[in-house]
Tab-separated table of C-alpha atoms in Angstrom:
chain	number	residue	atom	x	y	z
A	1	UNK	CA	101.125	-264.519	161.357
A	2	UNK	CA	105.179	-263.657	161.420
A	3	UNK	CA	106.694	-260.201	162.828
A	4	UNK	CA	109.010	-259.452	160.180
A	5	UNK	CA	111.789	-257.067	161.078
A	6	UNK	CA	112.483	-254.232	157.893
A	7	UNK	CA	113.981	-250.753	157.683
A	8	UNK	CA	111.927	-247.537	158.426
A	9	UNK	CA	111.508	-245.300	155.446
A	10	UNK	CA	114.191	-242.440	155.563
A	11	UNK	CA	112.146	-239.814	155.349
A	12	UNK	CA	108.618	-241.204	157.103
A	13	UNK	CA	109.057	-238.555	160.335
A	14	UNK	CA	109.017	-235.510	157.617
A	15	UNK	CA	105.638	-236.673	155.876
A	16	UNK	CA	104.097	-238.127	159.217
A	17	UNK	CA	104.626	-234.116	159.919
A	18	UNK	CA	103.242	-232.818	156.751
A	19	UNK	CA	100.315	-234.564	156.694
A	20	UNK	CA	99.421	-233.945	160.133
A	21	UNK	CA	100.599	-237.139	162.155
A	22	UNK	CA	101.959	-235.257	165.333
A	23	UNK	CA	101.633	-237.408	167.937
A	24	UNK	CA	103.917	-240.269	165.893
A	25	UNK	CA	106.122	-240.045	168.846
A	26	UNK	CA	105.041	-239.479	172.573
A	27	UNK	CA	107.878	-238.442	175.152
A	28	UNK	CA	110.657	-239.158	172.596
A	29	UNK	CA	109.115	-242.534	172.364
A	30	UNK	CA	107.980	-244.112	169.125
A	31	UNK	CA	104.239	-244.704	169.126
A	32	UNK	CA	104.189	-245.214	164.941
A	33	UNK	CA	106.915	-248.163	164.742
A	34	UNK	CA	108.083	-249.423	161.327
A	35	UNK	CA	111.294	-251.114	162.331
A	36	UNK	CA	108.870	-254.334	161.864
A	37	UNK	CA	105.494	-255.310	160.491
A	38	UNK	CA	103.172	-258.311	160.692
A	39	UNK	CA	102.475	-260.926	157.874
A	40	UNK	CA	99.111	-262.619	157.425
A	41	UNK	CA	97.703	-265.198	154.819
A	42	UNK	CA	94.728	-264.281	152.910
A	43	UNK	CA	92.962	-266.994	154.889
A	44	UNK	CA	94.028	-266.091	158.522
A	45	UNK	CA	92.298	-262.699	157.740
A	46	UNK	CA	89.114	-263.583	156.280
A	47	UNK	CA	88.522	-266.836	158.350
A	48	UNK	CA	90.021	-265.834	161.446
A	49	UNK	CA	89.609	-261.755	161.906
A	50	UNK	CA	87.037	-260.444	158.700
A	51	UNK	CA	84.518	-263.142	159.708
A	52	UNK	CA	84.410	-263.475	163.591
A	53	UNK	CA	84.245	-259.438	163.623
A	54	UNK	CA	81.275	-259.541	161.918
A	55	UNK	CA	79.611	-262.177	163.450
A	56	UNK	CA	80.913	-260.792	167.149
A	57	UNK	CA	79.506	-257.233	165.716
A	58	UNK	CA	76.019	-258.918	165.191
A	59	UNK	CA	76.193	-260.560	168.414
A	60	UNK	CA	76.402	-257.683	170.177
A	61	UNK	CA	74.241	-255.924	168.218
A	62	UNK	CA	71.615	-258.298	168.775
A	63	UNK	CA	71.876	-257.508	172.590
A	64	UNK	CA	71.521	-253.562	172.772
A	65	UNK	CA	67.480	-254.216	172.354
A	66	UNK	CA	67.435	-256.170	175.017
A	67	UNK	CA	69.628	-254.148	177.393
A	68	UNK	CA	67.759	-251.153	177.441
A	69	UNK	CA	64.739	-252.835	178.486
A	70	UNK	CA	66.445	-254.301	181.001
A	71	UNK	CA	66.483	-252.486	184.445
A	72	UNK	CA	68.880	-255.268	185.903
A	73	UNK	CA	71.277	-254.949	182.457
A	74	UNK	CA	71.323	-251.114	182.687
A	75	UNK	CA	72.225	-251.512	186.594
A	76	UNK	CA	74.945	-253.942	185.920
A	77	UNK	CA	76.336	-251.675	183.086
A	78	UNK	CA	76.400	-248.434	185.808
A	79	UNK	CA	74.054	-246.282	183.221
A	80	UNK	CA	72.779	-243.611	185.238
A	81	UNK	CA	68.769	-243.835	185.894
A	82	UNK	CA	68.076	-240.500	184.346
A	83	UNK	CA	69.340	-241.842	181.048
A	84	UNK	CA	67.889	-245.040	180.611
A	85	UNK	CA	65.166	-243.442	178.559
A	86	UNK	CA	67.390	-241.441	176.327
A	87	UNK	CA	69.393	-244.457	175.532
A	88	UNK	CA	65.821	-246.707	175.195
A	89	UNK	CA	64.892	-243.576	172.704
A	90	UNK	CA	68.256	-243.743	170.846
A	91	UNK	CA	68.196	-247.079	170.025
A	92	UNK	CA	64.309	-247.266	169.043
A	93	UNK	CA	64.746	-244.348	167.165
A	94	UNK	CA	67.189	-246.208	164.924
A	95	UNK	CA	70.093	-243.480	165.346
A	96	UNK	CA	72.867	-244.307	163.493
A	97	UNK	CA	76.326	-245.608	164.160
A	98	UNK	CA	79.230	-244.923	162.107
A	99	UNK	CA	82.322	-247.176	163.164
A	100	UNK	CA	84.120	-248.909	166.503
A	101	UNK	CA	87.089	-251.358	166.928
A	102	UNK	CA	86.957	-254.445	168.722
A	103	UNK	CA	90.575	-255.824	170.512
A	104	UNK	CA	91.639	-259.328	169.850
A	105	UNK	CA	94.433	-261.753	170.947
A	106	UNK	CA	95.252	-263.724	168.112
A	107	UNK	CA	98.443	-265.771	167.187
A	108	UNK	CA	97.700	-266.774	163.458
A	109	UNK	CA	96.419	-270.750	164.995
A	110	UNK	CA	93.124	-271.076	166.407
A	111	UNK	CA	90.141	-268.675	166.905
A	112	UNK	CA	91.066	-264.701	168.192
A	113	UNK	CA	89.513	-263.767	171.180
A	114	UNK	CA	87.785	-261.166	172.401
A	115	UNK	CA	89.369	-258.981	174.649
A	116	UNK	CA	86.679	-255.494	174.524
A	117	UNK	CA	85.068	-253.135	172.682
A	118	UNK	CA	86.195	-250.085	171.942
A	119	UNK	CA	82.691	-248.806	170.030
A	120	UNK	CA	82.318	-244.931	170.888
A	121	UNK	CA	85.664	-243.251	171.103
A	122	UNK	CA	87.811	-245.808	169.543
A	123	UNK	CA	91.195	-243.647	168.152
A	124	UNK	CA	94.233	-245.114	165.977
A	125	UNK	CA	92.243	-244.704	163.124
A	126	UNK	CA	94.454	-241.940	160.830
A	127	UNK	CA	97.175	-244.446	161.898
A	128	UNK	CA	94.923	-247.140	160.343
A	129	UNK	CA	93.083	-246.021	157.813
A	130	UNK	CA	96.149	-243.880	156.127
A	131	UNK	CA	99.640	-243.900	157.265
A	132	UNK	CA	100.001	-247.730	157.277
A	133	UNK	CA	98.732	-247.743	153.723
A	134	UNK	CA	100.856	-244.965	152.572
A	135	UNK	CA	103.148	-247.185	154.489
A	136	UNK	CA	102.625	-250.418	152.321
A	137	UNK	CA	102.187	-248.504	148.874
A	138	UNK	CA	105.665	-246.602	149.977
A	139	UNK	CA	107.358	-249.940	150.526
A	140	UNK	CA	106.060	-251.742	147.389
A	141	UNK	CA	107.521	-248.742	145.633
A	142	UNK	CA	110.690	-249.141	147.098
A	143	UNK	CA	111.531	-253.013	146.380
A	144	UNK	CA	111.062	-253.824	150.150
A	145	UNK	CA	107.857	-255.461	149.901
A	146	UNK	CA	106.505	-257.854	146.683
A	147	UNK	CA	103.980	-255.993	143.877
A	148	UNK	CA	101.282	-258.699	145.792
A	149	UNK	CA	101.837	-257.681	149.324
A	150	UNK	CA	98.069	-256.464	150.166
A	151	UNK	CA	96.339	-254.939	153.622
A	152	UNK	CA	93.023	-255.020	155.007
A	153	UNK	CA	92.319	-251.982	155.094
A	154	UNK	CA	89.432	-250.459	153.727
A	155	UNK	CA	88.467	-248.571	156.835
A	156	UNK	CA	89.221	-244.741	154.312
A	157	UNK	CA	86.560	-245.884	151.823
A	158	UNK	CA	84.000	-247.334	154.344
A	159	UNK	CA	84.029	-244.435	156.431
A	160	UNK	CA	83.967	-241.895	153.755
A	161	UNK	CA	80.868	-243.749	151.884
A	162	UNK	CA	79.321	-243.586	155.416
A	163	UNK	CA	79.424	-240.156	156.015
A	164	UNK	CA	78.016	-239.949	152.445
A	165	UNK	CA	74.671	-242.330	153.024
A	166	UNK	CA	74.149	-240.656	156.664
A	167	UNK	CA	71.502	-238.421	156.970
A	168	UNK	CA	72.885	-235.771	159.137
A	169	UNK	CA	72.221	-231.994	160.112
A	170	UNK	CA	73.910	-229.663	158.190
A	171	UNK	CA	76.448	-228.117	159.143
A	172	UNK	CA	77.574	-230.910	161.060
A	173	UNK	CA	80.097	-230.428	163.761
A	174	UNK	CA	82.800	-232.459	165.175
A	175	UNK	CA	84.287	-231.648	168.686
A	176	UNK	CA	87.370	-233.012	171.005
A	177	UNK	CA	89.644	-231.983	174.174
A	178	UNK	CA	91.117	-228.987	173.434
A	179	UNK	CA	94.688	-229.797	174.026
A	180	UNK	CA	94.569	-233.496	173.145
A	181	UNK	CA	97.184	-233.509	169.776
A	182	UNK	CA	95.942	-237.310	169.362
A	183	UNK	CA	92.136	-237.185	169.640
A	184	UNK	CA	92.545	-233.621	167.166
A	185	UNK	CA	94.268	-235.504	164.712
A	186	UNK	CA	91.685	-237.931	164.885
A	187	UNK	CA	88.997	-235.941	164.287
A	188	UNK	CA	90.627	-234.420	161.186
A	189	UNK	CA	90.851	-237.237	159.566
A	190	UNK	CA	87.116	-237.777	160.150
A	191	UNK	CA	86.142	-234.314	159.000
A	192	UNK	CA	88.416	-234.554	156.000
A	193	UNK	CA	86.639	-237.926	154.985
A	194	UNK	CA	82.779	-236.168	156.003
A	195	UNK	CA	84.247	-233.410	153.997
A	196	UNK	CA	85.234	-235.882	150.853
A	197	UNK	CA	81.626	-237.064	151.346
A	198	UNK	CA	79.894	-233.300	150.928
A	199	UNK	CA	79.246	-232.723	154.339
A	200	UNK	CA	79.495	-229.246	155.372
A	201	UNK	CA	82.278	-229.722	158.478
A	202	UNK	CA	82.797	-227.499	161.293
A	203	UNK	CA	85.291	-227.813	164.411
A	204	UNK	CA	84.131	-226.795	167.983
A	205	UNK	CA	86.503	-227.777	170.798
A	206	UNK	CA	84.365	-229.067	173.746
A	207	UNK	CA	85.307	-226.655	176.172
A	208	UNK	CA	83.706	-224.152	173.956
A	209	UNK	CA	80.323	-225.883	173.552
A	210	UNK	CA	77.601	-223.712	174.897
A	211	UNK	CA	74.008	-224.219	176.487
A	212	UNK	CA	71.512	-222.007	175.918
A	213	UNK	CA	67.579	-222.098	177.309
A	214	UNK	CA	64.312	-220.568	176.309
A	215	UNK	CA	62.831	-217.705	178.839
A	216	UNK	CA	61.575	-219.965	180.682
A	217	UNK	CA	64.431	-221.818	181.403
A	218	UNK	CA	63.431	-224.496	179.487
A	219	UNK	CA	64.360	-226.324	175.723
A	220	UNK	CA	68.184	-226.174	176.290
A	221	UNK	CA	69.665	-226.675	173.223
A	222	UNK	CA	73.781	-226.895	172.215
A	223	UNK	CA	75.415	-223.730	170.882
A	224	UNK	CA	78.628	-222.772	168.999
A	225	UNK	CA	80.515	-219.483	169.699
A	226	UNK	CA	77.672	-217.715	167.766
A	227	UNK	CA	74.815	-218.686	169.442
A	228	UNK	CA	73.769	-220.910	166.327
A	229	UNK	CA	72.102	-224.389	167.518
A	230	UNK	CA	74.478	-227.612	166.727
A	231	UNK	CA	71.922	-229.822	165.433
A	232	UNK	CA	74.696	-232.633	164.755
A	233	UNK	CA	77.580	-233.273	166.802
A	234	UNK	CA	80.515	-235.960	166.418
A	235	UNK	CA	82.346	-236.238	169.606
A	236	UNK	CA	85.423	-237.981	170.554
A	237	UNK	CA	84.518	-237.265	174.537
A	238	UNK	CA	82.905	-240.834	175.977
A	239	UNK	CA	79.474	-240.916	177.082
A	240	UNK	CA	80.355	-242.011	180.704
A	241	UNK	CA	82.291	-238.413	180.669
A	242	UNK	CA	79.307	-236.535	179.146
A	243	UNK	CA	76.806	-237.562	181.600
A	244	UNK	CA	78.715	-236.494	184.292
A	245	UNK	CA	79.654	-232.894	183.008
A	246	UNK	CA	77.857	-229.292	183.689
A	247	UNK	CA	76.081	-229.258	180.250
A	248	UNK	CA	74.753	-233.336	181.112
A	249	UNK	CA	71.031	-232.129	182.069
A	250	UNK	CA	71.397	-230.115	178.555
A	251	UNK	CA	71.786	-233.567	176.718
A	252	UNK	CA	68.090	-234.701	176.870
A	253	UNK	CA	66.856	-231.538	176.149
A	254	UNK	CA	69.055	-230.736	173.417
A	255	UNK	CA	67.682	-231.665	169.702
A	256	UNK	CA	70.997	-232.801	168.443
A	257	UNK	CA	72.124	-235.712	166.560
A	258	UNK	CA	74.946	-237.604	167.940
A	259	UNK	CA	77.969	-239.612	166.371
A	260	UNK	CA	78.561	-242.142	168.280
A	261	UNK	CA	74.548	-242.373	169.470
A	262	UNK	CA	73.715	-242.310	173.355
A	263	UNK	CA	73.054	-246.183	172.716
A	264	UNK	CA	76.894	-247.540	172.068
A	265	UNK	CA	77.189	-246.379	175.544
A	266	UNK	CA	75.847	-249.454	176.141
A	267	UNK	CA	78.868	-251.619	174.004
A	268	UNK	CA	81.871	-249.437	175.326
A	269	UNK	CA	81.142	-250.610	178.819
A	270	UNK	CA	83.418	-253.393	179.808
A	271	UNK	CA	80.323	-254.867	181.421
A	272	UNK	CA	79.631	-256.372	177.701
A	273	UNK	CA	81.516	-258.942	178.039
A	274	UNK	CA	79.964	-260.417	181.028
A	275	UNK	CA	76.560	-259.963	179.433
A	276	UNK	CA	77.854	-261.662	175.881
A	277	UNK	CA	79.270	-264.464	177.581
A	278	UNK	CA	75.924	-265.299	179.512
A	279	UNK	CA	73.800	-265.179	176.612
A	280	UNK	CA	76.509	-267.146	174.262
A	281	UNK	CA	78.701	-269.418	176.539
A	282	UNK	CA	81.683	-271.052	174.915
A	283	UNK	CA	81.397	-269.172	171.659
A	284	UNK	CA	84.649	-269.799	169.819
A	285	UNK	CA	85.609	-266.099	169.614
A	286	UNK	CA	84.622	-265.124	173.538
A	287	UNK	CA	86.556	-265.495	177.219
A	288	UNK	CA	84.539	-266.677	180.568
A	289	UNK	CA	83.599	-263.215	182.146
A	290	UNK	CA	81.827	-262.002	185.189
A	291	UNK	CA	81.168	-259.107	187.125
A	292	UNK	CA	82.635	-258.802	190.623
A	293	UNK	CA	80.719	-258.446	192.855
A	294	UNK	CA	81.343	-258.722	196.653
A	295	UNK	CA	80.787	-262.625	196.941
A	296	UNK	CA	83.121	-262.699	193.966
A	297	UNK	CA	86.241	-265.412	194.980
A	298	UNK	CA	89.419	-264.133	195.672
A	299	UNK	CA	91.016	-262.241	192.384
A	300	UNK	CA	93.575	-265.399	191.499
A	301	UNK	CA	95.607	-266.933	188.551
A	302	UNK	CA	94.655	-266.813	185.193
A	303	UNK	CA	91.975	-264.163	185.245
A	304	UNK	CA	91.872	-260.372	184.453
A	305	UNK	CA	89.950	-257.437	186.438
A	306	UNK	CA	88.791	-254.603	184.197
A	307	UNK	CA	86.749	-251.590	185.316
A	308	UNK	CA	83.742	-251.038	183.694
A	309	UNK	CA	84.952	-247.629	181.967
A	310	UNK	CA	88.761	-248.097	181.527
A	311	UNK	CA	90.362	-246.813	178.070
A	312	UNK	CA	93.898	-247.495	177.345
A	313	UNK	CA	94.700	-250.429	179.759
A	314	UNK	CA	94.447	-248.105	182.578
A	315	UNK	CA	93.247	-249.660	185.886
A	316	UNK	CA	93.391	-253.308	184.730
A	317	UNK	CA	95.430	-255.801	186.872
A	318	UNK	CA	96.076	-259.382	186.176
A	319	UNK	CA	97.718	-262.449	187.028
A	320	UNK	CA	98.953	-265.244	184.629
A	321	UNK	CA	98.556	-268.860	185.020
A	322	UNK	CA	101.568	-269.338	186.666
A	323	UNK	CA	100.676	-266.544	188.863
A	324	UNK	CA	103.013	-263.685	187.704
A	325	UNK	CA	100.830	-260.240	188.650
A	326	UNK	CA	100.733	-256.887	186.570
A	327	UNK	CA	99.092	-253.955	186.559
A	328	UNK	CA	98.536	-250.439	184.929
A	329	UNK	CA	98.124	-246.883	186.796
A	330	UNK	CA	95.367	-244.963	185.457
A	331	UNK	CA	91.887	-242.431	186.747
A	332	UNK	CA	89.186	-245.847	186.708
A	333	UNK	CA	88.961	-246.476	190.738
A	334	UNK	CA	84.788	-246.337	191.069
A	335	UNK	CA	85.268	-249.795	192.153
A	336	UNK	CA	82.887	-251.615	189.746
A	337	UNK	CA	84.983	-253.984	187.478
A	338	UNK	CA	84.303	-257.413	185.779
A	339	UNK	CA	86.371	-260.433	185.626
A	340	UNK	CA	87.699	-262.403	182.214
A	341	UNK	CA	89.521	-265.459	181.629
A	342	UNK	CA	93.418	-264.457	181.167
A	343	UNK	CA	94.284	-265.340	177.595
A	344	UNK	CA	97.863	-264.320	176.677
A	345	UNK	CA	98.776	-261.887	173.805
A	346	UNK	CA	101.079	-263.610	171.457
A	347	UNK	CA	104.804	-263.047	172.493
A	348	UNK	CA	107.500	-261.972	169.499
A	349	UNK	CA	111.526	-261.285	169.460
A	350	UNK	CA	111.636	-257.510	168.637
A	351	UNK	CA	115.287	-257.781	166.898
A	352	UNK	CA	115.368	-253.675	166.565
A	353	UNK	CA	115.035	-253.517	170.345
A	354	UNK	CA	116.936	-256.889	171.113
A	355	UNK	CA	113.637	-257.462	173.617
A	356	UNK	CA	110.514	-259.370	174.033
A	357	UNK	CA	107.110	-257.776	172.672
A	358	UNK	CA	103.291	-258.748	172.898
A	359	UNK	CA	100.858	-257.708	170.010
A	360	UNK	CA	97.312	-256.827	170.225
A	361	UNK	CA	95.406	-256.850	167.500
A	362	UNK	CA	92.388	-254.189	166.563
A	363	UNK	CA	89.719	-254.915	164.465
A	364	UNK	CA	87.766	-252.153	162.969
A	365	UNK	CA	83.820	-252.564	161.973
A	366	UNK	CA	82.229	-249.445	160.144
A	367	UNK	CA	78.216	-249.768	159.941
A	368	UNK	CA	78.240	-253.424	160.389
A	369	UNK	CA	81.267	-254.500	158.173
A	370	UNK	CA	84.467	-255.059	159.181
A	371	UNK	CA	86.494	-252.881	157.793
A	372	UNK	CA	90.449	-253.817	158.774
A	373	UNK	CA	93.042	-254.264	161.452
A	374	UNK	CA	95.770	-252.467	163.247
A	375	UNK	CA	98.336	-253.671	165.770
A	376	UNK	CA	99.986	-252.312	169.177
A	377	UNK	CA	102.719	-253.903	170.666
A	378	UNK	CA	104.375	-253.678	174.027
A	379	UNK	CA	107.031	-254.698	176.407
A	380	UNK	CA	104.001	-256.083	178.947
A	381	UNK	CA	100.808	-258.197	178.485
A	382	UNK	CA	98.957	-254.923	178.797
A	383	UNK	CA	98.570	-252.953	176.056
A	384	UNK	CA	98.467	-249.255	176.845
A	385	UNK	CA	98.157	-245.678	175.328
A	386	UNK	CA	101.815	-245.736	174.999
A	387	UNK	CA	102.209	-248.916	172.969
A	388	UNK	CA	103.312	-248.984	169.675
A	389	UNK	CA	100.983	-248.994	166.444
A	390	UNK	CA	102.911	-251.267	163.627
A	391	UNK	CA	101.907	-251.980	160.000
A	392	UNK	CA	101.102	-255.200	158.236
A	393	UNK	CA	100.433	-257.061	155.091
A	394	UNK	CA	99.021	-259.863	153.526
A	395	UNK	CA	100.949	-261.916	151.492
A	396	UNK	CA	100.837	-266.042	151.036
């Protein structure tokens, strides 16, 4: 694994425009960075990210059952009591998933490690499934990188044969936050691929998502801005926001099909990786974890505190081995947070910036196959919503 510094495509900022990449840059920052990209071998990918995603994907998967029988699991996890049912339902009912991205640390030696799960509302993945390729085919093209330079990356074609073997409502809708230009340009991409795939797409923002009831108050089912009933609905809004909205006590009632189901609310709870380390201890892939909990010891070296909901870094502190502390502002502050063993991101000279960086690595599953990688880099150990996405290739 090498960070290999290379010059940006001249005009990359013009097509990132005109194909609808407009949050490449946030605050006159970069967020899409190709001043540098990352080299793998053919075997660092399959033996050290392809395979330990999908095994860690089964792992987890192999839990879910178990969790929403649990009354102690579903505590520790924070689901609300008036959905443990609906989740129970979910998952018996076999609803299906279509993709999430697990975040490793990984220096090219030894086995990555599992840092979360990002397996409702993961984002990044235009950046991913897309741009970086155009990205790779642009610089092959151009001399800069060899005819056998490769990626893995085949999260366009998984997702788009997924949306074509699902068995969803037609039409089927896909919803975000109004104003947010990143999760929008997310869910274009999806719709374009649904669209590829012959489903019949239609946008709703979320704000204008309506309930409406029977005359008796009763059967409240989801609406769009003509009254018509959304029977399918992908949302990039997390579950732990949806249960706690207006329309929540609609949810239950509501026959609609949901993308991601009510059960990954289960795997995008931090509180996973407590639960994964207690049923497979010193698995290769995995850190020690643990919830807090009031008897917890002192928050010291060489561990990491995580609420159960953050997204984005936000909220998480930590403190190194040698006892250097960081931490990152953000809205988690319910007070419920686990514990896992500090494992350093990989450090790199960024020569562009004449400046240290750490890289994260993402690792995308769609179904149950892993379907590629991204990377964010930043000036701290934490990687945030600000850090930068860079490409990468495979070469030997």
């Amino acid at each position: 694994m090498k960070r290999i510094s290379v010059a940006e495509r001249a005009n990359w900022r013009a097509y990132a425009e005109e194909v609808g990449f407009n949050f490449h840059t946030f605050d006159g920052e970069p967020y899409w960075d190709e001043t540098a990209y990352y080299q793998f071998t053919l075997q660092q990918i399959e033996n050290d990210l392809e395979a330990p995603t999908e095994e860690l994907h089964q792992m987890v998967m192999d839990m879910v059952g178990d969790i929403t029988r649990s009354e102690e699991m579903l505590t520790l996890l924070n689901i609300p009591r008036d959905y443990w049912s609906y989740v129970w339902n979910s998952w018996n009912k076999g609803e299906p998933h279509l993709y999430g991205r697990m975040d490793l640390v990984y220096n090219g030696f030894g086995p990555a490690k599992l840092l979360e799960l990002n397996y409702d509302t993961p984002t990044s993945l235009f950046e991913t499934g897309f741009f970086q390729w155009v990205w790779l085919e642009d610089q092959i093209k151009n001399g800069v990188l060899p005819e056998g330079a490769d990626q893995f990356n085949s999260l366009h074609d998984k997702i788009e044969q997924a949306f074509a073997h699902l068995s969803l409502p037609q039409p089927f809708y896909f919803t975000s936050v109004r104003d947010n230009i990143e999760d929008r340009g997310t869910v274009n991409y999806l719709m374009d691929m649904a669209a590829q795939a012959g489903v019949d797409v239609r946008y709703i923002p979320l704000e204008d998502i309506g309930v409406i009831a029977d005359k008796n108050g009763d059967n409240e089912q989801f609406v769009d801005l003509d009254d018509q009933p959304i029977k399918g609905l992908f949302k990039l809004y997390p579950w732990e926001f949806m249960v706690q909205e207006d329309f929540a006590r609609a949810i239950t009632a509501a026959n609609t099909q949901m993308i991601e189901p009510a059960w990954k609310m289960l795997l995008s709870n931090k509180g996973i990786l407590p639960l994964l380390w207690a049923r497979y201890p010193n698995h290769p892939n995995l850190l020690p974890a643990f919830f807090e909990t009031a008897s917890s010891e002192p928050f010291g070296a060489g561990w990491v505190r995580k609420p159960l909901f953050s997204r984005e870094g936000a909220n998480v502190d930590l403190i190194t081995a040698n006892g250097e502390k960081m931490s990152a502002a953000g809205p988690y502050s319910d007070g419920r947070y686990i514990r896992q063993a500090f494992h350093a991101l990989p450090k790199y000279r960024d020569e562009y910036r004449n400046a240290d960086t750490y890289a994260m690595l993402g690792s995308w599953v769609v179904g149950d196959s892993a379907a590629g990688i991204c990377i964010r880099e930043d000036a701290t150990l934490i990687t945030k919503d600000s850090s930068r996405f860079l490409p990468h290739i495979i070469l030997d």
